[in-house]
C-alpha positions as a printed NumPy array, in Angstrom:
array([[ 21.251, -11.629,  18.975],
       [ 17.432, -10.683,  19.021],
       [ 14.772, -12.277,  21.555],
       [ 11.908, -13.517,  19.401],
       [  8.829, -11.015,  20.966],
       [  6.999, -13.696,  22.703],
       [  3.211, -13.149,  21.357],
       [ -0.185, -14.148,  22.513],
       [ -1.262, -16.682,  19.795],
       [ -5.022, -15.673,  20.801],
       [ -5.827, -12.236,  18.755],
       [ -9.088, -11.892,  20.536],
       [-11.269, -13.668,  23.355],
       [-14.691, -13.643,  23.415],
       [-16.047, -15.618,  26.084],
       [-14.842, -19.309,  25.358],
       [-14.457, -18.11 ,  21.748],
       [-10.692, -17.99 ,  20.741],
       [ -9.377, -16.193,  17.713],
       [ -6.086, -16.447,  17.036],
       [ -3.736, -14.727,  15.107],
       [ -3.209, -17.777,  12.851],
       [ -6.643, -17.989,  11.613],
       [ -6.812, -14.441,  10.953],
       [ -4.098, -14.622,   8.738],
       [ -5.969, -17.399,   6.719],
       [ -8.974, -14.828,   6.408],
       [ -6.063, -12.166,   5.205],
       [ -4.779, -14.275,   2.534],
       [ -7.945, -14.881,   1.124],
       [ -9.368, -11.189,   1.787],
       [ -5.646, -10.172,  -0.128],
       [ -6.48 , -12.643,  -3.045],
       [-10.218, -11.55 ,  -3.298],
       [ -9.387,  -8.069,  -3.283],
       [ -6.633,  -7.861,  -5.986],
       [ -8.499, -10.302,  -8.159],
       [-11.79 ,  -7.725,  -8.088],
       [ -8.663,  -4.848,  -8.762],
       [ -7.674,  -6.295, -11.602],
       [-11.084,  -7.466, -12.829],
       [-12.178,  -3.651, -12.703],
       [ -8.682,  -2.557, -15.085],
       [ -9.824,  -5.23 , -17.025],
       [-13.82 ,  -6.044, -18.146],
       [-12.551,  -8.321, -21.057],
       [-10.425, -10.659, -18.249],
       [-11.358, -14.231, -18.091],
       [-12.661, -14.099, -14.722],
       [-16.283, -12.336, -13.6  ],
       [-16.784, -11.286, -10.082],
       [-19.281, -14.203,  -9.44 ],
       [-16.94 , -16.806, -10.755],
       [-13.919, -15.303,  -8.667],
       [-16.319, -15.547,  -5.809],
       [-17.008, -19.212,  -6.272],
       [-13.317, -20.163,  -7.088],
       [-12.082, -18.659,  -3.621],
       [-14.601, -19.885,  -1.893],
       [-14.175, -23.567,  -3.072],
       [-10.367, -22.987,  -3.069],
       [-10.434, -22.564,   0.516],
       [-11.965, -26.297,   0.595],
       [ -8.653, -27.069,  -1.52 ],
       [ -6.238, -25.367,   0.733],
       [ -7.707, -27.531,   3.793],
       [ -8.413, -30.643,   2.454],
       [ -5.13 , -30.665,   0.302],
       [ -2.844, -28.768,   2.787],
       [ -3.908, -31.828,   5.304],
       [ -3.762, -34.689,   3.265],
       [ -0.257, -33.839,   1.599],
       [  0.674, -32.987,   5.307],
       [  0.087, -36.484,   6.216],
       [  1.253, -38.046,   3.21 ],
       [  4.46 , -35.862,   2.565],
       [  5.412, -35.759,   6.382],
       [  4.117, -38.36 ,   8.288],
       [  2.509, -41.433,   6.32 ],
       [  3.589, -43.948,   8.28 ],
       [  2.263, -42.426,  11.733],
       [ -1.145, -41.334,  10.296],
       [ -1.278, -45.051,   8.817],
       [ -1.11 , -46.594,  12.38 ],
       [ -3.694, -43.383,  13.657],
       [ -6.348, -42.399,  10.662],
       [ -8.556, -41.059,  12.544],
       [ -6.356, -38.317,  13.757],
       [ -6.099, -36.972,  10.195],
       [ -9.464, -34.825,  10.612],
       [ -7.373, -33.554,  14.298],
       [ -7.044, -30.511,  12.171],
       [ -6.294, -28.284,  15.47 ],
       [ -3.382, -30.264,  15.941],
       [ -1.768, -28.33 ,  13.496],
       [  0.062, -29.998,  10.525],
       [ -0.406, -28.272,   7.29 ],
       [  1.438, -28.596,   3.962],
       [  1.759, -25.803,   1.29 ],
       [  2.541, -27.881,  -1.77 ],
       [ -1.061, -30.383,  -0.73 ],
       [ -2.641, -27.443,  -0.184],
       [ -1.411, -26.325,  -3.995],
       [ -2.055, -29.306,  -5.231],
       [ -5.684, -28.876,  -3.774],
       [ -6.057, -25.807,  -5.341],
       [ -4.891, -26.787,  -9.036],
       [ -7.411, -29.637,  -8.747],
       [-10.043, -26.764,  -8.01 ],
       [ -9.036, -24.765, -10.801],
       [ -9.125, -27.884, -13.06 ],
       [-12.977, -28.425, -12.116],
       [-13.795, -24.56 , -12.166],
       [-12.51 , -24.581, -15.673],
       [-14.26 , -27.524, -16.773],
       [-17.194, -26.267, -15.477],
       [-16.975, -22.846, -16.883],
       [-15.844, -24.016, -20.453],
       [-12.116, -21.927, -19.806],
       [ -8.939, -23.112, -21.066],
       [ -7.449, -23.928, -17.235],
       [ -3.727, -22.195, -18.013],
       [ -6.113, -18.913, -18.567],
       [ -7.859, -19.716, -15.399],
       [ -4.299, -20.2  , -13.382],
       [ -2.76 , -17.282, -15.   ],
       [ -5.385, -15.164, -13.865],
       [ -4.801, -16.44 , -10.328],
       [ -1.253, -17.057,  -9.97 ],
       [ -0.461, -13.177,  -9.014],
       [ -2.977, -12.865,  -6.544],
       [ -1.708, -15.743,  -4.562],
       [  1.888, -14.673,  -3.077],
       [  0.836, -11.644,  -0.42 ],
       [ -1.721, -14.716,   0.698],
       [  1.305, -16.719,   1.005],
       [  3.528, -13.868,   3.222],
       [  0.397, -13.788,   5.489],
       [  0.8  , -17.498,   6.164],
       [  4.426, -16.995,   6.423],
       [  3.745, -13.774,   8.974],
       [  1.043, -16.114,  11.091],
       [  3.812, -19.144,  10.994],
       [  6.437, -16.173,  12.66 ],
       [  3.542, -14.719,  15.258],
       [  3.151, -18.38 ,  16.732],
       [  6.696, -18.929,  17.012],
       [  6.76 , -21.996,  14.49 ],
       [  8.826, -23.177,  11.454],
       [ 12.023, -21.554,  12.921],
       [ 15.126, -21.501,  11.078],
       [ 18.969, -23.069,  11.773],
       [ 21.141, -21.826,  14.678],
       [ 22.988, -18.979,  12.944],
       [ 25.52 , -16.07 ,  14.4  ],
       [ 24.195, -13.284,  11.786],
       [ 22.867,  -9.966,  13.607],
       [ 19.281, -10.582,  13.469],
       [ 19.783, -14.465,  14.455],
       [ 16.334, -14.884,  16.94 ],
       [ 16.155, -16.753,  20.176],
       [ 12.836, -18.865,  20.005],
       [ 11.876, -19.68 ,  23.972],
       [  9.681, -22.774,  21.561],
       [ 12.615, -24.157,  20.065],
       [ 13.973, -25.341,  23.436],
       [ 17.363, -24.771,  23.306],
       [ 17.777, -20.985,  23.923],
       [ 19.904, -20.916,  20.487],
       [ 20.109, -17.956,  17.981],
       [ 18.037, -19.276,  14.744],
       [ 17.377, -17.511,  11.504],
       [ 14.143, -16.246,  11.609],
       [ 12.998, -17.817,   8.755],
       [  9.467, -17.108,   8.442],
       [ 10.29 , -13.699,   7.469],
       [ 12.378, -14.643,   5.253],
       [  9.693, -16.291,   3.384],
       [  7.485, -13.268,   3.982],
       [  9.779, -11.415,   1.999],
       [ 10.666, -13.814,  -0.401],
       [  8.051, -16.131,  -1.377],
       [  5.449, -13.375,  -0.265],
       [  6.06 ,  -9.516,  -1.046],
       [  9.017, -10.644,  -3.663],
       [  7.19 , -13.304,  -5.724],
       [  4.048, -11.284,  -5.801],
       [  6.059,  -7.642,  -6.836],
       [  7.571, -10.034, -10.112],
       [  4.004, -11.74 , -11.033],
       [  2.347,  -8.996, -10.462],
       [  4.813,  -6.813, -13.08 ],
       [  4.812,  -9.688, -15.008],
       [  0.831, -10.162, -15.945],
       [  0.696,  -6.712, -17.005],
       [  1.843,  -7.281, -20.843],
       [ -0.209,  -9.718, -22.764],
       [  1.978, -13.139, -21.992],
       [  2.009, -16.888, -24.1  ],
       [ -0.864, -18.795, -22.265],
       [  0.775, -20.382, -19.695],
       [  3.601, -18.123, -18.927],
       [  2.69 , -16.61 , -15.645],
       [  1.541, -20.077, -14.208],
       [  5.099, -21.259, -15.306],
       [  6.986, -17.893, -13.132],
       [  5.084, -18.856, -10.422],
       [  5.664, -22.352, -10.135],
       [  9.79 , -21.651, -11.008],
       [  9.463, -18.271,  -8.983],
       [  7.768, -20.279,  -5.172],
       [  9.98 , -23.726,  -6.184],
       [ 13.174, -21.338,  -6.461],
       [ 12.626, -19.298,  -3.283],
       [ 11.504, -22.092,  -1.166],
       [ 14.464, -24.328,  -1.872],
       [ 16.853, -21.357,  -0.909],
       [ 15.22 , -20.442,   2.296],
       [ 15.082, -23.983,   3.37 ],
       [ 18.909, -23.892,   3.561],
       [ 18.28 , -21.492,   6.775],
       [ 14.931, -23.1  ,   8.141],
       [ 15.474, -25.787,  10.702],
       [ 13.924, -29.151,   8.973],
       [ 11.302, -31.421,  11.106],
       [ 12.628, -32.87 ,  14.051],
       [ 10.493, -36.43 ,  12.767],
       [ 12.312, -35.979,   9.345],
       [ 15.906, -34.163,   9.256],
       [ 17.154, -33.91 ,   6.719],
       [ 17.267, -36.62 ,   3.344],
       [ 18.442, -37.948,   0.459],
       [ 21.452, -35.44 ,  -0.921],
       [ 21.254, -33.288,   1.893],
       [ 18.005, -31.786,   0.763],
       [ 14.848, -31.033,   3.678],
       [ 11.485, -31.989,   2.575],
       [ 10.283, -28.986,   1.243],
       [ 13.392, -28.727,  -0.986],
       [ 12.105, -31.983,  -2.435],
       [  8.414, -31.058,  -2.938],
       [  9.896, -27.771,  -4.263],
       [ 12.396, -29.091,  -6.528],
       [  9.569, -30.471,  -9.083],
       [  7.67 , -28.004,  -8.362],
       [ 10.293, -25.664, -10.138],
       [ 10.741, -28.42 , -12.777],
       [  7.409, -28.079, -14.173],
       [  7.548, -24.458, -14.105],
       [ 10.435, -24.751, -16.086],
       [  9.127, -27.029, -18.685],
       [  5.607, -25.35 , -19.082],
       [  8.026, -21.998, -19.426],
       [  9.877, -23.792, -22.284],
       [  6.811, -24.798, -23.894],
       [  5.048, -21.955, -24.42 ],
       [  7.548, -20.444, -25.747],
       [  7.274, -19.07 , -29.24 ],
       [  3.572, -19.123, -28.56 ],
       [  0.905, -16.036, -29.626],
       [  0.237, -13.867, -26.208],
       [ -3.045, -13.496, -24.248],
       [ -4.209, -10.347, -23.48 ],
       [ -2.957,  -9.488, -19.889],
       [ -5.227,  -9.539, -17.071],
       [ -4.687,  -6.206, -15.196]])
């Protein structure tokens, strides 16, 4: 049994100026999404994307990851309570964010960049879908640094005591589980992946199936919301947002096969 290494959630203090570790690791996941999207834009000076537009698509994505990480927070998790309190939905230092809204915000970003730009919006998403999982393990390494989203009681070797959790039980540690998983995992197969020229569509589809997968397994060792528990069949919530999320992957997959291939964006 391990004793979770009770951090300082504040990185730095400057004056009454906080930083903490959690917001740093939002500036690392889009720093790790900027920089291997201006990698592979230098292998590749025929790829879909141009510096400027990459530019303008992280910087409006971050609006998507906020605004849709909040809102499906509040209407995956807690409608009711956020019905009966609206103006605590803008509380955003309250903590309460949602990965699939914050997706979701993101695909309706890509949607308008593409429209805007005139680009088919699979080529867009394909072009993005690698860069995104070592932004994801950040999140996942920030979640582990505060000492949130811990997983199940368990009796394995590395089971974690989490002084937050209250009850002084060893608990998966979850978060790095995800880390691995959904973050250094995910990215290592898209990333091998988008290398050969792929159906339009393809890598979009592997990461949808690849995150719904890996997030329904590891929710088997997180602990689900006190609020919540666990629903219908058994399942948490985020094996229920991840479920379709697989689905579609698996349909757009099926679809585009037989399909010509793109040239790959290195």
């Amino acid at each position: 049994m391990l004793q979770y290494p009770q951090f300082d959630p504040v990185a730095l203090q400057i004056g009454p100026v906080a930083i903490h570790w959690y917001g740093l690791m939002y500036l690392l996941a889009f720093a790790l999404v900027y920089g291997l999207g201006r990698y592979r834009l230098a292998r590749d000076p025929a790829a879909i994307m141009t510096p400027k537009g990459l530019e303008d698509l992280i910087f409006y994505s971050v609006l998507g990851v906020v605004l849709g990480g909040r809102l499906g927070y509040v209407l995956f998790y807690k409608p009711d309570y956020y019905l009966q309190h609206p103006l605590e939905i803008a509380y955003l230092w309250q903590g309460g964010m949602s990965f699939h809204g914050g997706l979701i915000g993101v695909i309706v970003v890509m949607l308008l960049f593409a429209r805007k730009k005139g680009l088919p919006f699979l080529a867009v998403s394909d072009f993005i879908a690698p860069l995104i999982p070592l932004g994801l393990g950040a999140g996942r390494l920030g979640n582990f640094i505060n000492g949130e989203l811990w997983g199940r009681p368990s009796d394995v070797p590395w089971a974690m005591v989490f002084p937050q959790s209250g009850d002084n039980l060893p608990r998966h540690p979850s978060q790095l589980y995800e880390l691995g998983l959904e973050g250094l995992l995910l990215f290592a197969v898209l990333w091998i992946y988008s290398r050969k020229p792929r159906p339009l569509g393809r890598v979009s589809a592997l990461f949808l199936m690849g995150y719904g997968a890996l997030r329904f397994a590891v929710e088997f060792t997180r602990e689900p919301d006190n609020f919540l528990g666990l629903l219908a069949g058994g399942m948490s919530m985020g094996q229920w947002l991840s479920l379709p999320m697989f689905l579609a992957g698996l349909l757009l997959f099926v679809l585009t096969a037989g399909k010509s291939s793109q040239p790959p964006s290195r």
